[in-house]
Coordinates of C-alpha atoms in Angstrom, one line a residue:
P1 CA -46.8 -33.9 -76.2
Q2 CA -44.6 -36.7 -77.6
V3 CA -41.5 -35.0 -76.4
L4 CA -42.9 -34.6 -72.8
G5 CA -44.6 -38.0 -72.7
W6 CA -41.6 -40.2 -72.8
R7 CA -39.7 -37.9 -70.5
V8 CA -42.4 -38.2 -67.8
A9 CA -42.5 -42.0 -68.3
A10 CA -38.7 -42.2 -67.8
A11 CA -38.7 -40.0 -64.7
V12 CA -41.5 -42.0 -63.1
T13 CA -39.8 -45.3 -63.9
W14 CA -36.5 -44.3 -62.3
S15 CA -38.4 -42.9 -59.3
V16 CA -40.0 -46.3 -58.8
L17 CA -36.8 -48.2 -59.3
L18 CA -35.0 -46.1 -56.7
L19 CA -37.8 -46.7 -54.2
P20 CA -36.5 -50.1 -52.9
I21 CA -33.1 -48.5 -52.2
C22 CA -34.7 -45.8 -50.1
T23 CA -36.9 -48.4 -48.4
A24 CA -33.9 -50.6 -47.5
A25 CA -32.1 -47.5 -46.0
F26 CA -35.2 -46.7 -44.0
I27 CA -35.5 -50.2 -42.6
I28 CA -31.8 -50.3 -41.6
L29 CA -31.9 -46.9 -39.8
S30 CA -35.3 -47.6 -38.1
G31 CA -33.9 -50.7 -36.4
L32 CA -30.7 -48.9 -35.3
D33 CA -28.9 -50.8 -32.6
P34 CA -25.2 -49.8 -32.4
F35 CA -24.5 -52.0 -29.4
H36 CA -25.5 -55.1 -31.3
P37 CA -24.4 -54.4 -34.8
V38 CA -24.5 -58.0 -36.1
R39 CA -28.0 -58.7 -34.9
W40 CA -29.1 -55.2 -36.2
I41 CA -27.8 -55.9 -39.7
S42 CA -29.1 -59.4 -39.9
N43 CA -32.6 -58.5 -38.7
S44 CA -32.7 -55.6 -41.2
F45 CA -31.8 -57.8 -44.2
N46 CA -34.3 -60.4 -43.1
D47 CA -37.0 -57.8 -43.0
L48 CA -36.3 -56.8 -46.6
Y49 CA -37.8 -60.0 -48.0
T50 CA -40.9 -60.2 -45.9
S51 CA -44.3 -59.9 -47.5
Y52 CA -45.4 -56.8 -45.7
V53 CA -42.3 -54.9 -46.9
V54 CA -43.0 -56.0 -50.5
F55 CA -46.6 -54.8 -50.1
C56 CA -45.5 -51.5 -48.7
I57 CA -43.1 -51.0 -51.6
F58 CA -45.9 -51.7 -54.1
L59 CA -48.2 -49.2 -52.2
M60 CA -45.5 -46.5 -52.1
S61 CA -44.9 -47.0 -55.9
V62 CA -48.6 -46.1 -56.4
V63 CA -48.0 -43.0 -54.2
I64 CA -44.9 -42.0 -56.3
I65 CA -47.0 -42.3 -59.5
V66 CA -49.7 -40.1 -58.0
I67 CA -47.1 -37.5 -56.9
S68 CA -45.5 -37.6 -60.3
I69 CA -48.9 -36.9 -62.0
F70 CA -49.3 -33.8 -59.8
N71 CA -45.8 -32.7 -60.7
V72 CA -46.7 -33.0 -64.4
E73 CA -50.0 -31.2 -64.0
F74 CA -48.6 -28.3 -61.9
Y75 CA -45.3 -27.6 -63.6
A76 CA -44.5 -24.2 -65.0
V77 CA -41.6 -22.7 -67.0
V78 CA -42.7 -19.2 -66.0
P79 CA -43.1 -18.9 -62.2
L80 CA -46.2 -17.3 -60.8
I81 CA -45.0 -14.7 -58.4
P82 CA -47.5 -13.2 -56.0
C83 CA -46.9 -9.4 -55.7
S84 CA -48.8 -9.1 -52.4
R85 CA -49.7 -11.1 -49.3
L86 CA -53.3 -11.2 -50.4
A87 CA -52.3 -12.7 -53.7
L88 CA -50.3 -15.4 -51.9
I89 CA -53.3 -16.2 -49.7
G90 CA -55.4 -16.4 -52.9
K91 CA -53.0 -19.0 -54.3
I92 CA -53.2 -21.1 -51.1
I93 CA -57.0 -21.2 -51.1
H94 CA -57.3 -21.7 -54.8
P95 CA -59.4 -24.8 -55.6
Q96 CA -56.5 -26.5 -57.5
Q97 CA -54.1 -25.9 -54.6
V98 CA -56.7 -27.2 -52.1
I99 CA -57.0 -30.4 -54.2
H100 CA -53.2 -30.6 -54.4
S101 CA -52.8 -30.2 -50.6
F102 CA -55.6 -32.7 -49.8
V103 CA -54.1 -35.4 -52.1
H104 CA -50.6 -34.9 -50.7
A105 CA -52.0 -35.1 -47.1
I106 CA -53.6 -38.5 -48.0
M107 CA -50.5 -39.7 -49.7
G108 CA -48.4 -38.6 -46.7
M109 CA -50.7 -40.7 -44.4
L110 CA -50.2 -43.7 -46.6
V111 CA -46.4 -43.4 -46.5
A112 CA -46.6 -43.0 -42.7
W113 CA -48.7 -46.1 -42.4
C114 CA -46.1 -48.0 -44.5
A115 CA -43.4 -46.6 -42.2
T116 CA -45.2 -47.9 -39.1
V117 CA -45.6 -51.3 -40.6
M118 CA -41.9 -51.6 -41.5
T119 CA -40.8 -50.2 -38.2
K120 CA -42.8 -52.8 -36.2
G121 CA -42.7 -52.7 -32.5
R122 CA -45.1 -50.4 -30.6
F123 CA -45.9 -48.4 -33.8
Q124 CA -47.3 -51.2 -35.9
F125 CA -51.1 -51.4 -35.0
L126 CA -53.7 -48.9 -34.3
A127 CA -55.6 -51.0 -31.7
V128 CA -53.8 -53.1 -29.0
S129 CA -55.0 -55.2 -26.1
C130 CA -54.8 -53.7 -22.7
T131 CA -56.0 -54.3 -19.2
P132 CA -57.7 -51.5 -17.2
S133 CA -55.7 -50.5 -14.1
E134 CA -58.8 -50.5 -11.9
S135 CA -59.9 -54.0 -13.0
L136 CA -59.3 -57.2 -11.1
E137 CA -56.9 -60.0 -12.2
D138 CA -59.7 -62.0 -13.8
A139 CA -61.0 -59.0 -15.8
A140 CA -61.0 -59.6 -19.6
P141 CA -58.6 -57.5 -21.6
Q142 CA -59.9 -54.7 -23.7
M143 CA -58.9 -53.0 -27.0
C144 CA -57.2 -49.7 -26.4
L145 CA -56.0 -47.1 -28.8
N146 CA -52.3 -47.2 -29.7
E147 CA -51.6 -43.5 -29.7
Y148 CA -48.1 -44.0 -31.1
H149 CA -49.6 -45.4 -34.3
L150 CA -52.1 -42.5 -34.5
F151 CA -49.3 -40.0 -33.9
F152 CA -47.4 -41.5 -36.9
L153 CA -50.4 -41.3 -39.2
L154 CA -51.2 -37.7 -38.3
S155 CA -47.5 -36.8 -38.7
G156 CA -47.6 -38.2 -42.2
T157 CA -50.7 -36.2 -43.0
F158 CA -49.1 -33.0 -41.6
L159 CA -45.9 -33.6 -43.5
G160 CA -47.8 -34.2 -46.7
Y161 CA -49.8 -31.0 -46.3
S162 CA -46.6 -29.0 -45.4
Y163 CA -44.8 -30.4 -48.4
S164 CA -47.7 -29.2 -50.6
L165 CA -47.7 -25.8 -48.9
F166 CA -44.0 -25.3 -49.4
Y167 CA -44.3 -26.6 -52.9
L168 CA -46.5 -23.6 -53.6
I169 CA -44.8 -20.9 -51.6
N170 CA -41.3 -21.7 -52.9
N171 CA -42.4 -22.1 -56.5
M172 CA -41.2 -25.7 -56.6
N173 CA -43.3 -26.3 -59.7
Y174 CA -40.9 -23.9 -61.6
L175 CA -38.6 -25.8 -64.1
P176 CA -35.3 -24.0 -64.3
F177 CA -33.2 -24.8 -67.4
P178 CA -29.6 -25.6 -66.7
I179 CA -27.0 -23.0 -68.0
I180 CA -24.4 -25.7 -68.6
Q181 CA -25.6 -28.8 -70.4
Q182 CA -24.7 -32.0 -68.6
Y183 CA -25.7 -35.6 -68.6
K184 CA -28.7 -36.6 -66.6
Y185 CA -26.7 -38.8 -64.3
L186 CA -24.3 -36.1 -63.5
R187 CA -27.1 -33.6 -62.7
F188 CA -28.7 -36.2 -60.4
R189 CA -25.5 -37.1 -58.6
R190 CA -24.7 -33.4 -58.1
S191 CA -28.1 -32.7 -56.6
L192 CA -28.3 -35.9 -54.4
P193 CA -26.3 -34.5 -51.4
L194 CA -28.4 -31.4 -51.4
L195 CA -31.5 -33.5 -51.6
I196 CA -30.5 -35.6 -48.6
K197 CA -29.5 -32.6 -46.5
H198 CA -32.7 -30.7 -47.4
S199 CA -34.9 -33.6 -46.5
C200 CA -33.3 -34.1 -43.1
V201 CA -33.5 -30.4 -42.2
E202 CA -37.0 -29.9 -43.5
S203 CA -38.2 -33.0 -41.8
L204 CA -36.8 -31.7 -38.5
Y205 CA -38.7 -28.5 -38.8
F206 CA -41.9 -30.2 -39.9
V207 CA -41.8 -32.7 -37.0
R208 CA -41.2 -29.8 -34.6
N209 CA -44.2 -27.9 -35.9
F210 CA -46.3 -31.1 -35.8
C211 CA -45.4 -31.7 -32.1
V212 CA -46.5 -28.2 -31.2
T213 CA -49.7 -28.7 -33.2
Y214 CA -50.4 -32.1 -31.6
Y215 CA -49.7 -30.7 -28.1
F216 CA -52.6 -28.2 -28.5
F217 CA -55.0 -30.1 -30.8
G218 CA -54.0 -33.8 -30.4
Y219 CA -56.9 -34.7 -28.1
I220 CA -59.4 -34.0 -30.9
P221 CA -58.5 -36.8 -33.3
K222 CA -57.7 -39.1 -30.3
V223 CA -61.2 -38.7 -28.8
W224 CA -62.8 -39.0 -32.3
I225 CA -61.0 -42.3 -33.1
C226 CA -61.8 -43.7 -29.6
T227 CA -65.5 -42.8 -30.0
T228 CA -65.8 -44.0 -33.6
M229 CA -64.0 -47.4 -33.1
D230 CA -65.1 -48.0 -29.5
L231 CA -61.6 -48.1 -28.2
H232 CA -60.4 -47.4 -24.7
T233 CA -57.4 -45.4 -23.5
D234 CA -54.5 -47.1 -21.7
S235 CA -54.1 -45.2 -18.5
K236 CA -50.7 -46.8 -17.9
L237 CA -49.1 -44.9 -20.7
H238 CA -48.4 -41.2 -20.8
P239 CA -50.7 -39.4 -23.3
L240 CA -48.7 -37.9 -26.2
D241 CA -50.4 -34.5 -26.1
T242 CA -48.4 -33.7 -22.9
L243 CA -44.9 -32.6 -22.5
S244 CA -43.8 -35.8 -20.9
G245 CA -45.3 -37.8 -23.8
L246 CA -43.7 -35.7 -26.5
L247 CA -40.2 -35.8 -24.8
D248 CA -39.9 -39.4 -25.9
L249 CA -36.7 -39.5 -27.9
S250 CA -37.4 -42.8 -29.6
L251 CA -40.8 -41.4 -30.8
F252 CA -39.2 -38.2 -32.1
Y253 CA -36.4 -40.1 -33.9
H254 CA -38.8 -42.5 -35.7
T255 CA -41.1 -39.7 -36.6
W256 CA -38.3 -37.7 -38.0
L257 CA -36.9 -40.7 -39.9
S258 CA -40.3 -41.4 -41.5
G259 CA -40.5 -37.7 -42.5
V260 CA -37.0 -38.0 -44.1
F261 CA -38.2 -41.1 -45.9
L262 CA -41.3 -39.4 -47.2
L263 CA -39.5 -36.3 -48.3
M264 CA -36.7 -38.1 -50.0
T265 CA -38.9 -40.3 -52.1
W266 CA -41.0 -37.4 -53.2
Y267 CA -38.1 -35.1 -53.8
I268 CA -36.4 -37.8 -55.9
A269 CA -39.5 -38.0 -58.1
W270 CA -39.6 -34.2 -58.3
L271 CA -35.9 -33.9 -59.1
L272 CA -36.0 -36.6 -61.8
F273 CA -38.9 -34.9 -63.5
K274 CA -37.1 -31.6 -63.5
I275 CA -34.0 -33.2 -65.0
Y276 CA -35.8 -35.1 -67.7
A277 CA -38.2 -32.2 -68.6
T278 CA -35.4 -29.6 -69.0
E279 CA -33.1 -31.8 -71.1
S280 CA -32.3 -30.2 -74.4
H281 CA -34.0 -31.5 -77.5
H282 CA -33.0 -31.1 -81.2
F283 CA -35.7 -29.9 -83.5
P284 CA -35.1 -30.3 -87.2
I285 CA -34.8 -27.1 -89.2
Q286 CA -36.2 -28.5 -92.4
P287 CA -38.6 -31.5 -92.6
T288 CA -37.5 -34.7 -94.1
F289 CA -41.1 -35.8 -94.7
A290 CA -44.2 -33.8 -95.2
Q291 CA -45.8 -35.0 -92.0
E292 CA -42.8 -33.7 -90.0
T293 CA -43.5 -30.1 -90.9
D294 CA -45.2 -29.3 -87.5
Q295 CA -42.1 -30.6 -85.6
C296 CA -39.6 -28.2 -87.3
L297 CA -38.0 -25.4 -85.3
P298 CA -39.4 -22.5 -87.4
K299 CA -42.9 -23.9 -87.3
I300 CA -42.8 -24.5 -83.5
L301 CA -41.5 -21.0 -82.8
N302 CA -44.2 -19.3 -84.8
S303 CA -47.1 -21.4 -83.4
N304 CA -48.6 -21.6 -80.0
P305 CA -47.3 -24.9 -78.5
P306 CA -47.1 -25.6 -74.7
L307 CA -44.7 -23.2 -73.1
L308 CA -42.3 -26.1 -72.2
I309 CA -42.0 -27.0 -75.9
K310 CA -41.4 -23.3 -76.9
F311 CA -38.7 -23.0 -74.2
L312 CA -37.0 -26.2 -75.5
A313 CA -37.2 -24.8 -79.1
L314 CA -35.6 -21.5 -78.0
Q315 CA -33.0 -23.4 -76.1
D316 CA -32.2 -25.5 -79.2
L317 CA -32.0 -22.3 -81.2
M318 CA -29.4 -20.9 -78.8
L319 CA -27.4 -24.1 -78.9
L320 CA -27.4 -24.5 -82.7
S321 CA -26.4 -20.9 -83.1
Q322 CA -23.2 -21.5 -81.1
Y323 CA -22.2 -25.1 -81.7
S324 CA -23.7 -26.4 -84.9
P325 CA -22.4 -24.9 -88.2
V326 CA -24.3 -27.5 -90.3
R327 CA -27.6 -26.5 -88.8
R328 CA -26.8 -22.8 -89.1
Q329 CA -26.4 -23.4 -92.8
E330 CA -29.9 -24.8 -92.9
V331 CA -31.1 -21.6 -91.2
F332 CA -29.4 -19.5 -93.9
S333 CA -30.6 -21.7 -96.8
L334 CA -33.1 -20.7 -99.4
S335 CA -36.3 -22.6 -100.3
Q336 CA -36.4 -24.7 -103.5
P337 CA -38.1 -23.7 -105.7
G338 CA -38.6 -20.0 -105.1
G339 CA -35.4 -19.0 -103.4
H340 CA -37.0 -17.5 -100.3
P341 CA -35.3 -17.5 -96.8
H342 CA -38.3 -19.0 -95.0
N343 CA -36.3 -20.5 -92.2
W344 CA -34.4 -17.3 -91.3
T345 CA -37.6 -15.2 -91.7
A346 CA -39.6 -17.3 -89.4
I347 CA -36.9 -17.5 -86.7
S348 CA -35.9 -13.9 -86.8
R349 CA -39.5 -12.7 -86.8
E350 CA -40.4 -14.7 -83.7
C351 CA -37.2 -13.5 -81.8
L352 CA -37.9 -9.9 -82.7
S353 CA -41.5 -10.2 -81.7
L354 CA -40.5 -11.6 -78.3
L355 CA -38.0 -8.8 -77.7
S356 CA -40.5 -6.1 -78.9
D357 CA -43.1 -7.5 -76.5
L358 CA -40.7 -7.2 -73.6
T359 CA -39.8 -3.7 -74.6
Q360 CA -43.4 -2.6 -74.6
R361 CA -44.0 -4.3 -71.3
L362 CA -41.1 -2.5 -69.7
I363 CA -42.2 0.8 -71.1
A364 CA -45.6 0.3 -69.6
Q365 CA -44.1 -0.6 -66.3
Q366 CA -41.9 2.5 -66.3
E367 CA -44.7 4.8 -67.3
A368 CA -46.8 3.4 -64.4
A369 CA -43.9 3.9 -62.0
A370 CA -43.4 7.5 -63.1
N371 CA -47.0 8.7 -63.3
G372 CA -48.9 6.4 -61.0
R373 CA -51.0 3.3 -61.6
A374 CA -51.5 2.4 -65.2
K375 CA -55.1 1.7 -66.2
L376 CA -57.1 -0.9 -68.0
P377 CA -57.9 -0.3 -71.7
V378 CA -61.3 1.2 -72.2
G379 CA -62.5 -2.0 -74.0
E380 CA -62.1 -3.9 -70.8
L381 CA -64.2 -1.6 -68.6
K382 CA -67.3 -3.1 -67.3
V383 CA -70.4 -1.4 -68.7
P384 CA -73.9 -2.3 -67.4
P385 CA -76.2 -4.1 -69.8
Q386 CA -78.3 -2.0 -72.2
T387 CA -82.0 -2.4 -72.5
P388 CA -84.2 -1.2 -75.4
G389 CA -86.2 1.2 -73.3
A390 CA -83.0 2.9 -72.1
V391 CA -82.0 4.3 -75.4
G392 CA -81.2 8.0 -75.2
I393 CA -81.1 8.1 -71.4
E394 CA -77.5 8.5 -70.1
D395 CA -76.3 8.2 -66.6
V396 CA -74.0 11.0 -65.6
S397 CA -71.5 8.8 -63.7
F398 CA -70.8 6.8 -66.9
Q399 CA -70.4 9.6 -69.4
S400 CA -66.7 9.9 -68.9
Q401 CA -66.2 6.2 -69.3
R402 CA -68.4 5.9 -72.4
S403 CA -66.7 9.0 -74.0
N404 CA -63.2 7.5 -73.9
I405 CA -61.7 6.1 -77.1
V406 CA -58.4 4.4 -77.7
L407 CA -56.1 5.9 -80.3
R408 CA -53.3 3.4 -81.3
T409 CA -50.2 5.0 -82.7
S410 CA -47.4 3.3 -84.5
M411 CA -44.4 5.6 -84.1
S412 CA -40.9 4.3 -84.5
P413 CA -39.1 3.4 -81.3
L414 CA -36.1 5.4 -82.6
V415 CA -38.2 8.6 -82.4
K416 CA -39.2 8.4 -78.8
P417 CA -39.6 5.0 -76.9
S418 CA -42.1 6.4 -74.5
L419 CA -44.6 7.1 -77.4
M420 CA -44.6 3.5 -78.6
P421 CA -47.9 1.5 -78.3
V422 CA -47.9 -0.1 -74.9
K423 CA -49.2 -3.4 -73.9
T424 CA -50.7 -3.1 -70.5
S425 CA -51.0 -5.9 -68.0
P426 CA -54.4 -6.9 -66.7
G427 CA -53.8 -5.0 -63.5
T428 CA -53.0 -1.7 -65.1
D429 CA -55.1 1.5 -65.0
I430 CA -54.4 3.9 -67.8
A431 CA -57.4 6.3 -68.0
S432 CA -58.0 6.6 -64.3
P433 CA -59.7 9.8 -63.2
F434 CA -56.8 10.1 -60.7
S435 CA -54.1 9.7 -63.3
S436 CA -52.6 12.7 -65.1
P437 CA -53.8 13.7 -68.6
A438 CA -50.2 13.4 -69.8
L439 CA -50.2 9.7 -68.9
S440 CA -53.5 9.1 -70.6
Y441 CA -52.3 10.9 -73.7
K442 CA -49.1 8.9 -73.8
M443 CA -50.9 5.6 -73.3
G444 CA -53.2 6.5 -76.2
V445 CA -56.4 7.1 -74.2
V446 CA -58.2 10.4 -75.1
D447 CA -61.3 11.8 -73.5
I448 CA -63.4 13.6 -76.1
K449 CA -65.0 15.8 -73.6
S450 CA -61.7 16.6 -71.9
P451 CA -60.4 20.2 -72.3
W452 CA -57.1 18.6 -73.4
H453 CA -58.8 17.0 -76.5
G454 CA -59.1 19.2 -79.6
P455 CA -57.1 21.9 -81.3
V456 CA -57.1 24.2 -78.2
R457 CA -55.9 23.0 -74.8
S458 CA -56.3 25.8 -72.3
P459 CA -54.1 25.5 -69.2
H460 CA -56.7 27.4 -67.3
V461 CA -59.4 24.7 -67.7
M462 CA -59.4 22.1 -65.0
R463 CA -60.5 18.6 -65.8
R464 CA -63.3 17.5 -63.5
G465 CA -63.1 13.8 -62.9
P466 CA -66.1 11.7 -61.8
K467 CA -66.9 11.7 -58.1
L468 CA -66.4 8.5 -56.0
W469 CA -70.0 8.8 -54.9
T470 CA -73.0 11.1 -55.5
S471 CA -76.2 12.0 -53.6
I472 CA -79.5 13.4 -54.6
S473 CA -78.6 16.8 -53.1
D474 CA -75.4 16.9 -55.2
Q475 CA -77.4 16.1 -58.3
Q476 CA -80.0 18.8 -57.6
M477 CA -77.3 21.4 -57.1
N478 CA -76.0 20.7 -60.6
G479 CA -78.3 22.3 -63.2
S480 CA -77.3 19.7 -65.9
H481 CA -79.1 17.0 -64.0
D482 CA -82.4 18.7 -63.5
E483 CA -83.6 17.9 -66.9
S484 CA -83.3 14.1 -66.5
F485 CA -85.7 13.8 -63.6
P486 CA -88.8 15.0 -65.5
V487 CA -88.0 12.6 -68.3
L488 CA -87.7 9.7 -65.9
S489 CA -91.0 10.6 -64.1
A490 CA -92.9 11.1 -67.3
A491 CA -91.8 7.9 -68.9
R492 CA -92.5 4.9 -66.7
T493 CA -91.0 2.4 -69.1
G494 CA -87.8 4.4 -69.3
S495 CA -87.6 4.5 -65.5
E496 CA -87.9 0.7 -65.3
A497 CA -85.3 0.4 -67.9
V498 CA -82.8 2.7 -66.2
Q499 CA -83.4 1.2 -62.8
P500 CA -80.8 -1.7 -63.3
R501 CA -78.2 0.9 -64.3
F502 CA -78.9 2.9 -61.1
I503 CA -78.4 -0.2 -59.1
Y504 CA -75.1 -0.9 -60.9
T505 CA -74.0 2.7 -60.2
W506 CA -75.0 2.4 -56.5
L507 CA -73.0 -0.9 -56.2
Q508 CA -70.0 0.8 -57.9
N509 CA -70.2 3.7 -55.5
K510 CA -70.4 1.4 -52.5
Q511 CA -67.4 -0.5 -53.8
E512 CA -65.4 2.7 -54.0
Q513 CA -66.4 3.7 -50.5
I514 CA -65.4 0.4 -49.1
K515 CA -62.0 0.6 -50.9
N516 CA -61.4 4.1 -49.5
F517 CA -62.4 2.9 -46.0
L518 CA -60.2 -0.2 -46.1
S519 CA -57.2 1.7 -47.6
K520 CA -56.9 3.7 -44.3
R521 CA -56.5 0.6 -42.2
A522 CA -53.0 -0.6 -41.5
L523 CA -53.8 -4.3 -41.2
I524 CA -55.7 -4.2 -44.5
M525 CA -52.9 -2.5 -46.3
Y526 CA -50.5 -5.1 -44.8
F527 CA -52.2 -7.7 -47.0
F528 CA -53.0 -5.5 -50.0
S529 CA -49.8 -3.6 -50.4
K530 CA -47.5 -4.8 -53.2
H531 CA -43.9 -5.7 -52.6
P532 CA -41.7 -3.8 -55.0
E533 CA -39.1 -6.6 -55.4
A534 CA -41.8 -9.2 -56.2
S535 CA -43.5 -6.9 -58.7
I536 CA -40.1 -6.4 -60.5
Q537 CA -39.6 -10.2 -60.5
A538 CA -43.0 -10.7 -62.0
V539 CA -42.2 -8.4 -64.9
F540 CA -39.1 -10.5 -65.8
S541 CA -40.6 -13.9 -64.9
D542 CA -40.4 -15.1 -68.5
A543 CA -37.1 -13.5 -69.3
Q544 CA -35.4 -16.8 -69.9
M545 CA -36.9 -17.2 -73.4
H546 CA -35.9 -13.6 -74.2
I547 CA -32.3 -14.4 -73.1
W548 CA -32.2 -17.4 -75.4
A549 CA -33.7 -15.3 -78.2
L550 CA -31.0 -12.7 -77.7
E551 CA -28.2 -15.2 -77.7
G552 CA -29.5 -17.2 -80.6
L553 CA -30.2 -14.2 -82.7
S554 CA -26.9 -12.5 -82.0
H555 CA -24.8 -15.7 -82.6
L556 CA -26.6 -16.2 -85.9
V557 CA -26.0 -12.6 -87.0
A558 CA -22.4 -12.9 -86.0
A559 CA -22.0 -16.2 -87.9
S560 CA -23.7 -14.8 -91.0
F561 CA -20.7 -12.5 -91.6
T562 CA -18.8 -15.6 -92.9
E563 CA -21.4 -18.3 -93.4
D564 CA -24.3 -16.5 -95.0
Q565 CA -23.7 -17.1 -98.7
F566 CA -27.0 -15.5 -99.9
G567 CA -27.1 -12.5 -97.6
V568 CA -30.4 -13.4 -96.0
V569 CA -29.5 -11.8 -92.7
Q570 CA -28.6 -8.4 -94.2
T571 CA -32.2 -7.7 -95.0
T572 CA -33.2 -7.9 -91.3
L573 CA -30.0 -6.6 -89.7
P574 CA -31.3 -2.9 -89.4
A575 CA -34.5 -4.2 -87.6
I576 CA -32.4 -6.4 -85.3
L577 CA -30.1 -3.6 -84.3
N578 CA -33.0 -1.2 -83.9
T579 CA -34.8 -3.7 -81.6
L580 CA -31.7 -4.4 -79.5
L581 CA -30.8 -0.8 -79.1
T582 CA -34.3 0.1 -78.1
L583 CA -34.4 -2.7 -75.6
Q584 CA -31.0 -1.7 -74.2
E585 CA -32.3 1.9 -73.6
V586 CA -35.4 0.6 -71.9
V587 CA -33.5 -1.8 -69.7
D588 CA -31.1 0.9 -68.7
R589 CA -34.0 3.1 -67.7
H590 CA -35.5 0.3 -65.7
F591 CA -32.4 -0.1 -63.5
K592 CA -32.5 3.6 -62.7
L593 CA -36.0 3.4 -61.3
P594 CA -36.4 3.7 -57.5
H595 CA -36.7 0.4 -55.5
V596 CA -34.7 -1.4 -58.3
S597 CA -31.5 -3.0 -57.1
S598 CA -28.5 -2.7 -59.5
K599 CA -26.8 -5.7 -58.0
P600 CA -28.1 -9.3 -58.1
P601 CA -28.7 -10.9 -54.7
R602 CA -26.7 -13.8 -53.5
I603 CA -28.3 -17.2 -54.1
S604 CA -27.2 -19.8 -51.6
G605 CA -26.8 -23.4 -52.8
S606 CA -30.2 -25.0 -52.1
L607 CA -32.3 -27.7 -53.5
V608 CA -35.1 -25.3 -54.4
D609 CA -34.1 -23.1 -57.3
T610 CA -34.5 -19.4 -57.0
S611 CA -32.7 -18.3 -60.2
Y612 CA -35.9 -16.6 -61.5
K613 CA -35.2 -13.8 -59.0
T614 CA -32.0 -12.8 -60.9
L615 CA -33.3 -13.1 -64.5
R616 CA -33.3 -9.4 -65.1
F617 CA -29.6 -9.2 -64.4
A618 CA -28.9 -12.1 -66.7
L619 CA -31.1 -10.4 -69.4
R620 CA -29.1 -7.2 -69.0
A621 CA -25.8 -9.0 -69.3
S622 CA -27.0 -11.0 -72.3
L623 CA -28.2 -7.9 -74.1
K624 CA -24.9 -6.1 -73.7
T625 CA -23.0 -9.2 -74.8
A626 CA -25.3 -9.6 -77.9
L627 CA -24.7 -6.0 -79.0
Y628 CA -21.0 -6.3 -78.4
R629 CA -20.9 -9.6 -80.3
I630 CA -22.6 -8.1 -83.4
T631 CA -20.6 -4.8 -83.4
T632 CA -17.3 -6.6 -82.9
V633 CA -17.9 -8.9 -85.9
F634 CA -19.3 -6.3 -88.3
G635 CA -17.1 -3.4 -87.1
E636 CA -16.8 -0.7 -89.6
H637 CA -19.4 -2.2 -91.9
L638 CA -22.2 -1.0 -89.7

């Protein structure tokens, strides 16, 4: 928290300090008058010192602080990639995202109001005096709605919501760490031209979309404002929800310019937060004082800090393993007294644990791709609540679920990687009645009543999975169910106890029927079907920390050949090579799966980072380089 706190404060401070520069540029461009340049420049500089401009700068500073708070609250070092269109819709309507969009829409309206105040002219006030065309000369003037001002306010609201929506869809909360370490000023200067270009182009598209929206629905807020504030409509002016009203070039230019101003100020705050948050940080290897133990690199790696801190720690490990011989000696040092390699043990254990977790995850994904959907572990199956009166009474539809047990094996990955214990994701389905018995056996799920369980596995015995739904006639045709009905009719208490479980069974059957019905509809499958590329990207979404673990571990092992005076690395070298070779085999098998591209896609230079889409290719290259680095250094000694 201390590491992130001052970085956020510095980013917000610089965002607020750069706001007057953006405001001055907006005032100069909003009063554009190329035919009278001297008057244009003098009027623009005179407006910079007026009280309303100072107030607008203060108000927009508050807006920048609010936007920065949301950047801090919504940042992520591991991007959340929706694998289907339904998952994307679920992200959009999530309560947190709804709050994010609502607040950004309000902030956009405030920025648009400041833009109208600083632009002056016909955009400045919401209500203006007007004279009805049918009135006589001595008629009193009335207050009419200034639709230009309303158009500006609604455009700011629309741009704020659109910014929030694109912030979610493009994973702009993702913090990519730079491959090449540079000064913060150089990173900002390099991104500034892209920021200006992106703001201009995006504002153009947003204003276009808003004009189309206002053409169809603009009369609704206009009528509501006139009714609420008792304002009239100036019939001398063209309404803006018509083609003639929207073809006003001056209106379009000022709306576009205010959109550029809004996006630039918000993107600057977002960019500065990214630059400061991903700056490398040096963690001490050994504590100088006792209270600094929790801030040491081995302690942070083996604890559960925020993901950003763990990423910074792994990045620091990668940097020290390459460029800091003094800190490498601290990693290889022994504790005093005792003479134990605590630093190396903690660092190597965490790196190997990360790589082993990735290996198991890839094995589970490959097994699911080869044999069908993987399944939830039995411990996560939903079982209806038990009641004391229902003891001894079993429902047939749950017998197969209740008879499953999980057998965890601990075989070496060198024997057969597919037999390793697999960590399944929350969306997997191992012991499905539709999955093959071989898949269930490989994943460690064994059905006691299955003909494949036990010393004899007859190939002539077919496994009968539970039906999707049952009826009374089906149960009466089966002789094994006839004995349960007299028991239920004889024991009234038992019947009342079993009734909630029958309701649960009926609901489950209806759910399966609905799923089967919807799966045959093309429109439904359009939203429910998973995109293969997105699913693959989701598997490697956190591969950046595995890349750093690979590079840091391999560089330390290579450096230990000449720098490790006590031989602490030699004790874990077999485990390191074993883990790397197993991961190499699993990664090679992954790239041979169908729908998996073997070449990384081209990433065009854009303000929004999409490097997470190519993390699997970077992981493969880092893994091969790490193995080559170790084998080249040790050579014939292996």
